[in-house]
JSON list of C-alpha atoms and ligand atoms in Angstrom, two decimals:
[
{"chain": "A", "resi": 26, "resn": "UNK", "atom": "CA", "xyz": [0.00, 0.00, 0.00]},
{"chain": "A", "resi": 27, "resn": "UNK", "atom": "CA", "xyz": [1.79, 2.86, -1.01]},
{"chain": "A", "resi": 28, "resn": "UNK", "atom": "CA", "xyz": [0.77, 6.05, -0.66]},
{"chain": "A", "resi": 29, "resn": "UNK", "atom": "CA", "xyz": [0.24, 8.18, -4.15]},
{"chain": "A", "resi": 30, "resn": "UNK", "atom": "CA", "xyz": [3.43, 10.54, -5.16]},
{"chain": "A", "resi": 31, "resn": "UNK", "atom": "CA", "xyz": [3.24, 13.61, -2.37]},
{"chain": "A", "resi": 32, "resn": "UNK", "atom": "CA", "xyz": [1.20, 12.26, 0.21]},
{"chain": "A", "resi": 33, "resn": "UNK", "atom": "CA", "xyz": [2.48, 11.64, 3.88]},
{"chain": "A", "resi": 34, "resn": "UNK", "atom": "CA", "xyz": [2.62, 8.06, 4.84]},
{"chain": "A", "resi": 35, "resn": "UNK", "atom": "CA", "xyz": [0.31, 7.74, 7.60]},
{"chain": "A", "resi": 36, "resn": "UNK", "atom": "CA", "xyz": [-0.01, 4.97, 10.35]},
{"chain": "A", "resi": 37, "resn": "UNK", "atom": "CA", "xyz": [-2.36, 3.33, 12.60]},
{"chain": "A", "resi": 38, "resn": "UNK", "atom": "CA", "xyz": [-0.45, 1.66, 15.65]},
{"chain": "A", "resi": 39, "resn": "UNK", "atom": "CA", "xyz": [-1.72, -1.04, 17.68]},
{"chain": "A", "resi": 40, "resn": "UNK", "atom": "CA", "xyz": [-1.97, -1.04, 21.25]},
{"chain": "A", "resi": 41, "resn": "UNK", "atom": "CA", "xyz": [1.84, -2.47, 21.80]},
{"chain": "A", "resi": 42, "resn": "UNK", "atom": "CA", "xyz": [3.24, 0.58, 20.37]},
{"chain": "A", "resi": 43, "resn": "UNK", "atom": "CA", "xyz": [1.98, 3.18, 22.42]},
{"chain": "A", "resi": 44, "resn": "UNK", "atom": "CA", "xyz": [5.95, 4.92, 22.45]},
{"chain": "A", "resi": 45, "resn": "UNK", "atom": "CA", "xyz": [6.45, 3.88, 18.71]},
{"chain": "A", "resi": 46, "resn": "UNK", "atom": "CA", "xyz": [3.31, 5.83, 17.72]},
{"chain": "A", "resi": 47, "resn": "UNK", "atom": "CA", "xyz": [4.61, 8.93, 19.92]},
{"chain": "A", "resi": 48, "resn": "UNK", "atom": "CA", "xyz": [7.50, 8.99, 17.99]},
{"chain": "A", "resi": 49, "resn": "UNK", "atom": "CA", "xyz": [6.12, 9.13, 14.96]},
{"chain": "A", "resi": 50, "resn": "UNK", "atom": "CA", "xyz": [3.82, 11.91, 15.92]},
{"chain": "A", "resi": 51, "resn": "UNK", "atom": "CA", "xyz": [7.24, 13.71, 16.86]},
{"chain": "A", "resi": 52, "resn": "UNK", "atom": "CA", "xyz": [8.63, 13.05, 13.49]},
{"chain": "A", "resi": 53, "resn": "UNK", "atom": "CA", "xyz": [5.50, 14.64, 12.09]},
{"chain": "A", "resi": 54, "resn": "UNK", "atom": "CA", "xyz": [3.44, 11.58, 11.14]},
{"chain": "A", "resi": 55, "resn": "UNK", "atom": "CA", "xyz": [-0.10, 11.47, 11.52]},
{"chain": "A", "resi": 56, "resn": "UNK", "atom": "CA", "xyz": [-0.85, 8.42, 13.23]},
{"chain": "A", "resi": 57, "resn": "UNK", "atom": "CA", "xyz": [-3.59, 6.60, 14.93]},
{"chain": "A", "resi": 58, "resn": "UNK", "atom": "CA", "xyz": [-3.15, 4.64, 17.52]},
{"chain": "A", "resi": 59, "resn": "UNK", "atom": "CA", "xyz": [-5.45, 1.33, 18.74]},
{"chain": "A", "resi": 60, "resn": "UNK", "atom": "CA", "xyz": [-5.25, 2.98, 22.46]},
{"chain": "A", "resi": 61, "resn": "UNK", "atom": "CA", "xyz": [-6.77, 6.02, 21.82]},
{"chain": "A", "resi": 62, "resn": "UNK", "atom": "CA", "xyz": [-10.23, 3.96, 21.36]},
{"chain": "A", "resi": 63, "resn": "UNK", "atom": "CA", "xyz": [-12.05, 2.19, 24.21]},
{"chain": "A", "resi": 64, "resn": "UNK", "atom": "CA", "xyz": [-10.37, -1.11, 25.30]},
{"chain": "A", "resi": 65, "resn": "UNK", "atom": "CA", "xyz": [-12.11, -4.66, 25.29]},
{"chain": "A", "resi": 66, "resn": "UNK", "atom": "CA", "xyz": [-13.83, -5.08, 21.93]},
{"chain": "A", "resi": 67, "resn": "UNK", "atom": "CA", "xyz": [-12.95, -8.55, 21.13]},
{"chain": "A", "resi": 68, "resn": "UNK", "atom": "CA", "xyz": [-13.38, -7.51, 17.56]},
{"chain": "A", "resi": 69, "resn": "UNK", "atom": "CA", "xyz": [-11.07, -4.75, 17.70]},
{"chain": "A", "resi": 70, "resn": "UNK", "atom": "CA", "xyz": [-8.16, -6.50, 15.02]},
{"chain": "A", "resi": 71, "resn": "UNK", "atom": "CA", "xyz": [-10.98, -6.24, 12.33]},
{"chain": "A", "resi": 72, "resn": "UNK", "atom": "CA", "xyz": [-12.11, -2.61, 13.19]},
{"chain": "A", "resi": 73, "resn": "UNK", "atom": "CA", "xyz": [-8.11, -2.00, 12.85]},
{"chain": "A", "resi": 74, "resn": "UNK", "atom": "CA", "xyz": [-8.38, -3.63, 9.68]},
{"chain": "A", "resi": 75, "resn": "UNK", "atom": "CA", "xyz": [-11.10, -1.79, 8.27]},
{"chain": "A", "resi": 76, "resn": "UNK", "atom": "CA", "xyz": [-9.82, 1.76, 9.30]},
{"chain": "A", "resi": 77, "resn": "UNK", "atom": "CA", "xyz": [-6.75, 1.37, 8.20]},
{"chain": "A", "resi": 78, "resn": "UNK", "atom": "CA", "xyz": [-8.14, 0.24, 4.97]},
{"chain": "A", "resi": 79, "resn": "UNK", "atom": "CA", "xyz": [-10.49, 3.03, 4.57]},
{"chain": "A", "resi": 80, "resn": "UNK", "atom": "CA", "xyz": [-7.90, 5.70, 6.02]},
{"chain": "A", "resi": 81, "resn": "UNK", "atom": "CA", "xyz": [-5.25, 4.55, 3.72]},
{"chain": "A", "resi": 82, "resn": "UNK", "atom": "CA", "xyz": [-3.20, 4.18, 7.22]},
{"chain": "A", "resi": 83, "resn": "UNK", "atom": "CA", "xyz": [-0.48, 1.18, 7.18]},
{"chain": "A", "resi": 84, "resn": "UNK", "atom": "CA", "xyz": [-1.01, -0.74, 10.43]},
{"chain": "A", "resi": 85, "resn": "UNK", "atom": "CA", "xyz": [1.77, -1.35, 12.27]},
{"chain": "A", "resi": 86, "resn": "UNK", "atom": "CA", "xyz": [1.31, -4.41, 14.88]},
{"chain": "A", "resi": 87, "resn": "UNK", "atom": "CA", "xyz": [3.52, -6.56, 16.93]},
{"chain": "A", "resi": 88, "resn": "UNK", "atom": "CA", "xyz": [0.72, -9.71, 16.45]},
{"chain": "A", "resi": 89, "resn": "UNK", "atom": "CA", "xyz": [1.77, -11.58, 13.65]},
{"chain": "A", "resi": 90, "resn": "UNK", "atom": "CA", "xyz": [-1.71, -12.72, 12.81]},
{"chain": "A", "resi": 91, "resn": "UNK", "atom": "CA", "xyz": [-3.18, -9.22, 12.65]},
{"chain": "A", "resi": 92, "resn": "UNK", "atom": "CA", "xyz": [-0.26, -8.17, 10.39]},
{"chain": "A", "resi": 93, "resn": "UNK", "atom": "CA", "xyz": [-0.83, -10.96, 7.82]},
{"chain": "A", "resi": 94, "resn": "UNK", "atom": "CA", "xyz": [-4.29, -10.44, 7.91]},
{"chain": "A", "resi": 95, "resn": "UNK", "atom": "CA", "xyz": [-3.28, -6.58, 6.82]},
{"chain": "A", "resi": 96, "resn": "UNK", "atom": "CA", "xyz": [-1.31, -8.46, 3.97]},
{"chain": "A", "resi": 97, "resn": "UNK", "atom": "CA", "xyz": [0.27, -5.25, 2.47]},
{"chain": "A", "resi": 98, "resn": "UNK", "atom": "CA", "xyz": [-1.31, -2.95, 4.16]},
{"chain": "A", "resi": 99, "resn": "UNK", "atom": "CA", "xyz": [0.26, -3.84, 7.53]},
{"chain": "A", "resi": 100, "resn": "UNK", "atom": "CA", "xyz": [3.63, -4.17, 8.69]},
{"chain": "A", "resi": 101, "resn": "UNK", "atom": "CA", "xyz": [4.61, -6.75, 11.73]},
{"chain": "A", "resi": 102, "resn": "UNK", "atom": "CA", "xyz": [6.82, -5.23, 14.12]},
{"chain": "A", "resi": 103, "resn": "UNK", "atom": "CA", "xyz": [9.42, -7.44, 15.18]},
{"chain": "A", "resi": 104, "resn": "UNK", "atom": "CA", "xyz": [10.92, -6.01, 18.38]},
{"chain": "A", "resi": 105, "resn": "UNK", "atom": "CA", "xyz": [9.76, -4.66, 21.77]},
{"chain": "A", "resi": 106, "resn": "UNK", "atom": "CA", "xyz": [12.74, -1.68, 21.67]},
{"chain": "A", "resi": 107, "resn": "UNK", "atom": "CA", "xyz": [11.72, 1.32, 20.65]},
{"chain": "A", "resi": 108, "resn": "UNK", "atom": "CA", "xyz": [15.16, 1.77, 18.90]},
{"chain": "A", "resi": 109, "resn": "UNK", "atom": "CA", "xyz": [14.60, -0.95, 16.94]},
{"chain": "A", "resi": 110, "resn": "UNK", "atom": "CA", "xyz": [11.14, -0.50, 15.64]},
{"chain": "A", "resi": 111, "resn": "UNK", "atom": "CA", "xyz": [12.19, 2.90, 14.41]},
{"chain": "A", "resi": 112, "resn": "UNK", "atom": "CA", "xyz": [15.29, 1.13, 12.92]},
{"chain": "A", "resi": 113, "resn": "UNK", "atom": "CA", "xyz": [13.03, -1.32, 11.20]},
{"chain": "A", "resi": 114, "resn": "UNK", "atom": "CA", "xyz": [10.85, 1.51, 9.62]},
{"chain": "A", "resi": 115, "resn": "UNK", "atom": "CA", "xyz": [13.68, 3.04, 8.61]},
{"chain": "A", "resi": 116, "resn": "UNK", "atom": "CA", "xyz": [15.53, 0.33, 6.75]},
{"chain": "A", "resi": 117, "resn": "UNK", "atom": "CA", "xyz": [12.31, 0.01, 5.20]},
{"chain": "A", "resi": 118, "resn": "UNK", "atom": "CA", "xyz": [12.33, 3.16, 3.79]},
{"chain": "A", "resi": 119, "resn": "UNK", "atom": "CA", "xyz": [8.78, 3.92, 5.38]},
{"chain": "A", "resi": 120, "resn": "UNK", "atom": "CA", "xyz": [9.47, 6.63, 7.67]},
{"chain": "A", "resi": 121, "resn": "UNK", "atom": "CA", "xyz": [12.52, 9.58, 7.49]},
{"chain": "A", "resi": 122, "resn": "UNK", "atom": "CA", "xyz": [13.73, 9.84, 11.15]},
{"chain": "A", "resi": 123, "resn": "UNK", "atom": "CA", "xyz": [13.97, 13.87, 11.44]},
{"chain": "A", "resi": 124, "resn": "UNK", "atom": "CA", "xyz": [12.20, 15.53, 14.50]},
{"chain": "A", "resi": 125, "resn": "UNK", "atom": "CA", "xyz": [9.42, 17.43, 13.37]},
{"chain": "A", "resi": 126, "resn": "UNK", "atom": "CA", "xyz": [7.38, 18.89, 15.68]},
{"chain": "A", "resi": 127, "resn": "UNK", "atom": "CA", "xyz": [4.70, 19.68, 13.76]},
{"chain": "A", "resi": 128, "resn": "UNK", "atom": "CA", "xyz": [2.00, 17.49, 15.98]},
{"chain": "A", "resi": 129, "resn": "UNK", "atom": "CA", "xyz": [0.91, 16.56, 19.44]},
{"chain": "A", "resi": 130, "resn": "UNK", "atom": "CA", "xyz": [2.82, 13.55, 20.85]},
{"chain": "A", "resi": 131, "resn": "UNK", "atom": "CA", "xyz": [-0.18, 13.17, 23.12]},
{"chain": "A", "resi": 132, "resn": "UNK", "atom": "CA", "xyz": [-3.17, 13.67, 20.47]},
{"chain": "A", "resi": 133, "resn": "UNK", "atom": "CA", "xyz": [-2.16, 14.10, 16.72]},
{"chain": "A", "resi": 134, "resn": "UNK", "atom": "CA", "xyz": [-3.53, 17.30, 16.10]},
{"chain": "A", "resi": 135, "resn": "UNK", "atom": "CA", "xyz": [-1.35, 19.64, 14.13]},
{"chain": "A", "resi": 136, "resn": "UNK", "atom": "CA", "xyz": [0.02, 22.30, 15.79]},
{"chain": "A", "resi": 137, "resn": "UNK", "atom": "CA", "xyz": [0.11, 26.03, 15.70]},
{"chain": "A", "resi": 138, "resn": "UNK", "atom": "CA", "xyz": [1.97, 29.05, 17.09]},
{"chain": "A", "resi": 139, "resn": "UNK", "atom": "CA", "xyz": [1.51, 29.42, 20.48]},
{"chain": "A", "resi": 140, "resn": "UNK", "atom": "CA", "xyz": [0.28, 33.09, 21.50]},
{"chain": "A", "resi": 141, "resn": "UNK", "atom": "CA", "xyz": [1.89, 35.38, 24.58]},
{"chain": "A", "resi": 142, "resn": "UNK", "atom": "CA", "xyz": [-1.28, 34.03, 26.83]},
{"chain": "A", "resi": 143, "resn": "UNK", "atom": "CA", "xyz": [-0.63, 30.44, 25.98]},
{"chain": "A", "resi": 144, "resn": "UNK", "atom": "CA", "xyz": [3.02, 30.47, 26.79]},
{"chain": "A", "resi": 145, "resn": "UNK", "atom": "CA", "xyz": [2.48, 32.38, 29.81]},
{"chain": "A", "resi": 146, "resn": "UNK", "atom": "CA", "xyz": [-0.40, 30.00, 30.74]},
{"chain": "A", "resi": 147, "resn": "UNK", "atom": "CA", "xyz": [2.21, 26.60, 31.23]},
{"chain": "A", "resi": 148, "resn": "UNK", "atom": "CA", "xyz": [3.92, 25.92, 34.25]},
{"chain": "A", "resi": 149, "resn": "UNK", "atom": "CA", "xyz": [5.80, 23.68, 32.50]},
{"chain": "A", "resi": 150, "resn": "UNK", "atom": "CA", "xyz": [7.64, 26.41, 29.95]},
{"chain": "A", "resi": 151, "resn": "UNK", "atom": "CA", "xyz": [11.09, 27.62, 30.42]},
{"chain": "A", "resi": 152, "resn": "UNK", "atom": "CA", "xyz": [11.66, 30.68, 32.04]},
{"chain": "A", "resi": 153, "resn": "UNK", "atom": "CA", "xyz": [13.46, 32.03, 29.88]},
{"chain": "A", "resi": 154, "resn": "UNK", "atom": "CA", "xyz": [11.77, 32.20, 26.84]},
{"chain": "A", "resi": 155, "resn": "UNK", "atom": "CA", "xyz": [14.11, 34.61, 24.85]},
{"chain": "A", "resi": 156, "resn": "UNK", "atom": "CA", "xyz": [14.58, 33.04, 21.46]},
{"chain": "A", "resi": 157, "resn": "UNK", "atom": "CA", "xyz": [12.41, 29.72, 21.96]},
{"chain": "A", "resi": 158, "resn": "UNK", "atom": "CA", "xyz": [9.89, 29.18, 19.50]},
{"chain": "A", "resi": 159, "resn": "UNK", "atom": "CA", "xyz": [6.38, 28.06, 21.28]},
{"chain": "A", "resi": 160, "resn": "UNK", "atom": "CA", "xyz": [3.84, 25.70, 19.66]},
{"chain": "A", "resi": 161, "resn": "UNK", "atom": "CA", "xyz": [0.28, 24.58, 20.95]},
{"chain": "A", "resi": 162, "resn": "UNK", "atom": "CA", "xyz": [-2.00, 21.90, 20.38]},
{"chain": "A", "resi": 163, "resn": "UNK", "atom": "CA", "xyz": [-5.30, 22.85, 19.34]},
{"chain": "A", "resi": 164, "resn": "UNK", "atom": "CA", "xyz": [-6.66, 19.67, 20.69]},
{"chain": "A", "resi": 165, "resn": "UNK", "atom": "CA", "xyz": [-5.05, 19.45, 24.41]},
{"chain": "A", "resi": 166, "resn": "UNK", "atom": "CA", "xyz": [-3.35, 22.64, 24.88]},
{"chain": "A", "resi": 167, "resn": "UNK", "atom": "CA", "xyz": [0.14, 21.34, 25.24]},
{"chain": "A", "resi": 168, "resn": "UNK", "atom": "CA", "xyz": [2.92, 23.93, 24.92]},
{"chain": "A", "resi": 169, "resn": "UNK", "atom": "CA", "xyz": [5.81, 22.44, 22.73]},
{"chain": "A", "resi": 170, "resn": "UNK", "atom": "CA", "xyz": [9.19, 24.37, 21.67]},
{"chain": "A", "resi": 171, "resn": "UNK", "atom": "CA", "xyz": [12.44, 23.25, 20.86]},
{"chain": "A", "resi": 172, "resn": "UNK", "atom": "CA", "xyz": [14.72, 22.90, 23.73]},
{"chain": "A", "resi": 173, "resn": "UNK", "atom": "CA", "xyz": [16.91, 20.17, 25.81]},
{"chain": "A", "resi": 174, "resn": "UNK", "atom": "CA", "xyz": [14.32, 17.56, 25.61]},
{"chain": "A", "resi": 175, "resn": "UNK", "atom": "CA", "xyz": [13.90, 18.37, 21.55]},
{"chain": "A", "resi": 176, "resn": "UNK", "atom": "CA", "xyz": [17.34, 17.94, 21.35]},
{"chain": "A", "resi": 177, "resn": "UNK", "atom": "CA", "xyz": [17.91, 15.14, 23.00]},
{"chain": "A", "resi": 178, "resn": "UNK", "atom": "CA", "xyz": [14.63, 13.74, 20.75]},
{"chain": "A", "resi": 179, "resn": "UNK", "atom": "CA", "xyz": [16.78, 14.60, 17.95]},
{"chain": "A", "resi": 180, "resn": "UNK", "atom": "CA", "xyz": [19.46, 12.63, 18.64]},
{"chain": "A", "resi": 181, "resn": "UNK", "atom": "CA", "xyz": [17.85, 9.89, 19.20]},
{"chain": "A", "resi": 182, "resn": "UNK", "atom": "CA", "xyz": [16.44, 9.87, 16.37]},
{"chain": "A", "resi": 183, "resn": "UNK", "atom": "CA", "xyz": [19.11, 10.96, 14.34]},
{"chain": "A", "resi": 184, "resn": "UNK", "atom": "CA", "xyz": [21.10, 8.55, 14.65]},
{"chain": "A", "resi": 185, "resn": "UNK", "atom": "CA", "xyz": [18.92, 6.07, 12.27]},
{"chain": "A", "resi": 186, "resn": "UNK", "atom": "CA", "xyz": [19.19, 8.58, 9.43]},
{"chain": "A", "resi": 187, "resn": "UNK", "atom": "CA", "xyz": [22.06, 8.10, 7.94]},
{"chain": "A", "resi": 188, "resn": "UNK", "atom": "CA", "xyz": [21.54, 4.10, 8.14]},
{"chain": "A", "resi": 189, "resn": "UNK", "atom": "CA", "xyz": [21.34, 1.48, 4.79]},
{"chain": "A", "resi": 190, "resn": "UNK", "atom": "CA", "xyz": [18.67, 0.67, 3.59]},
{"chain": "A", "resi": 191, "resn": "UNK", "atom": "CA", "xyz": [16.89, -2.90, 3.62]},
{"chain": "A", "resi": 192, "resn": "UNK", "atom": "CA", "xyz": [16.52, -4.73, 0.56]},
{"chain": "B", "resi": 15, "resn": "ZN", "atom": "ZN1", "xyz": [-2.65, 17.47, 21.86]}
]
């Protein structure tokens, strides 16, 4: 399933990859993930199935039977380390591992410029703000700007970049 010339992949994640799937969302990825909906439907692999189907999403699943039932719209996930998933998408040319941070870790949403009130709002923001670009999430309100914990995002990420591709 790939998607045409200029779109963004996108993903759907199951609920195993609840750190993959923030990553992603740091890299700028819109993805879905299995644990934002309610837990316990016992039909939930074939709702997974059909919305990534219908949302053009690939599904990304550590259950080996869900990701051959996605056939080539899924992708099985082979390891539990975070490193290594993003390693795997990498090698398989599916993702580009650049921090983005162009969307909520927490939500998806896109976000925007953060205004003066916004900034001022979070007592989680530096204090000194001088130079630091601010960024909000329509959706939650979370204030995001590029700082220590960007860059240390960054380098973890980074560091797949420059690695060969698989096959
Ligand atoms: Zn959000």
């Amino acid at each position: 399933m790939s998607p045409d010339p200029g779109e963004e992949r996108r993903f759907l994640t199951d609920r195993m990859l609840g750190p993959l799937c923030r990553y992603l969302r740091f890299m700028g990825y819109d993805t879905m993930s299995a644990n934002s909906r309610s837990p316990g439907n016992t039909r939930e692999d074939t709702e997974l199935l059909k919305i990534s189907r219908k949302e053009r999403r690939l599904l990304l699943t550590r259950d080996q039977e869900l990701a051959s039932r996605a056939g080539a719209g899924g992708v099985l996930v082979r390891s539990e380390d975070l490193d290594d998933q993003v390693r795997q998408l990498t090698g398989l040319r599916l993702i580009h591992p650049t921090l983005k941070l162009t969307r909520c870790s927490r939500c998806n949403a896109i976000l925007a410029p953060a205004t003066k009130e916004e900034v001022t709002r979070a007592d989680y923001a530096p204090s000194v703000k001088e130079g630091l670009a601010f960024f909000t999430c329509p959706a939650c309100n979370r204030l995001y700007w590029y700082g220590s914990h960007t860059r240390r995002l960054q380098e973890r990420v980074g560091k797949f970049s420059d690695l060969p591709h698989e096959g």
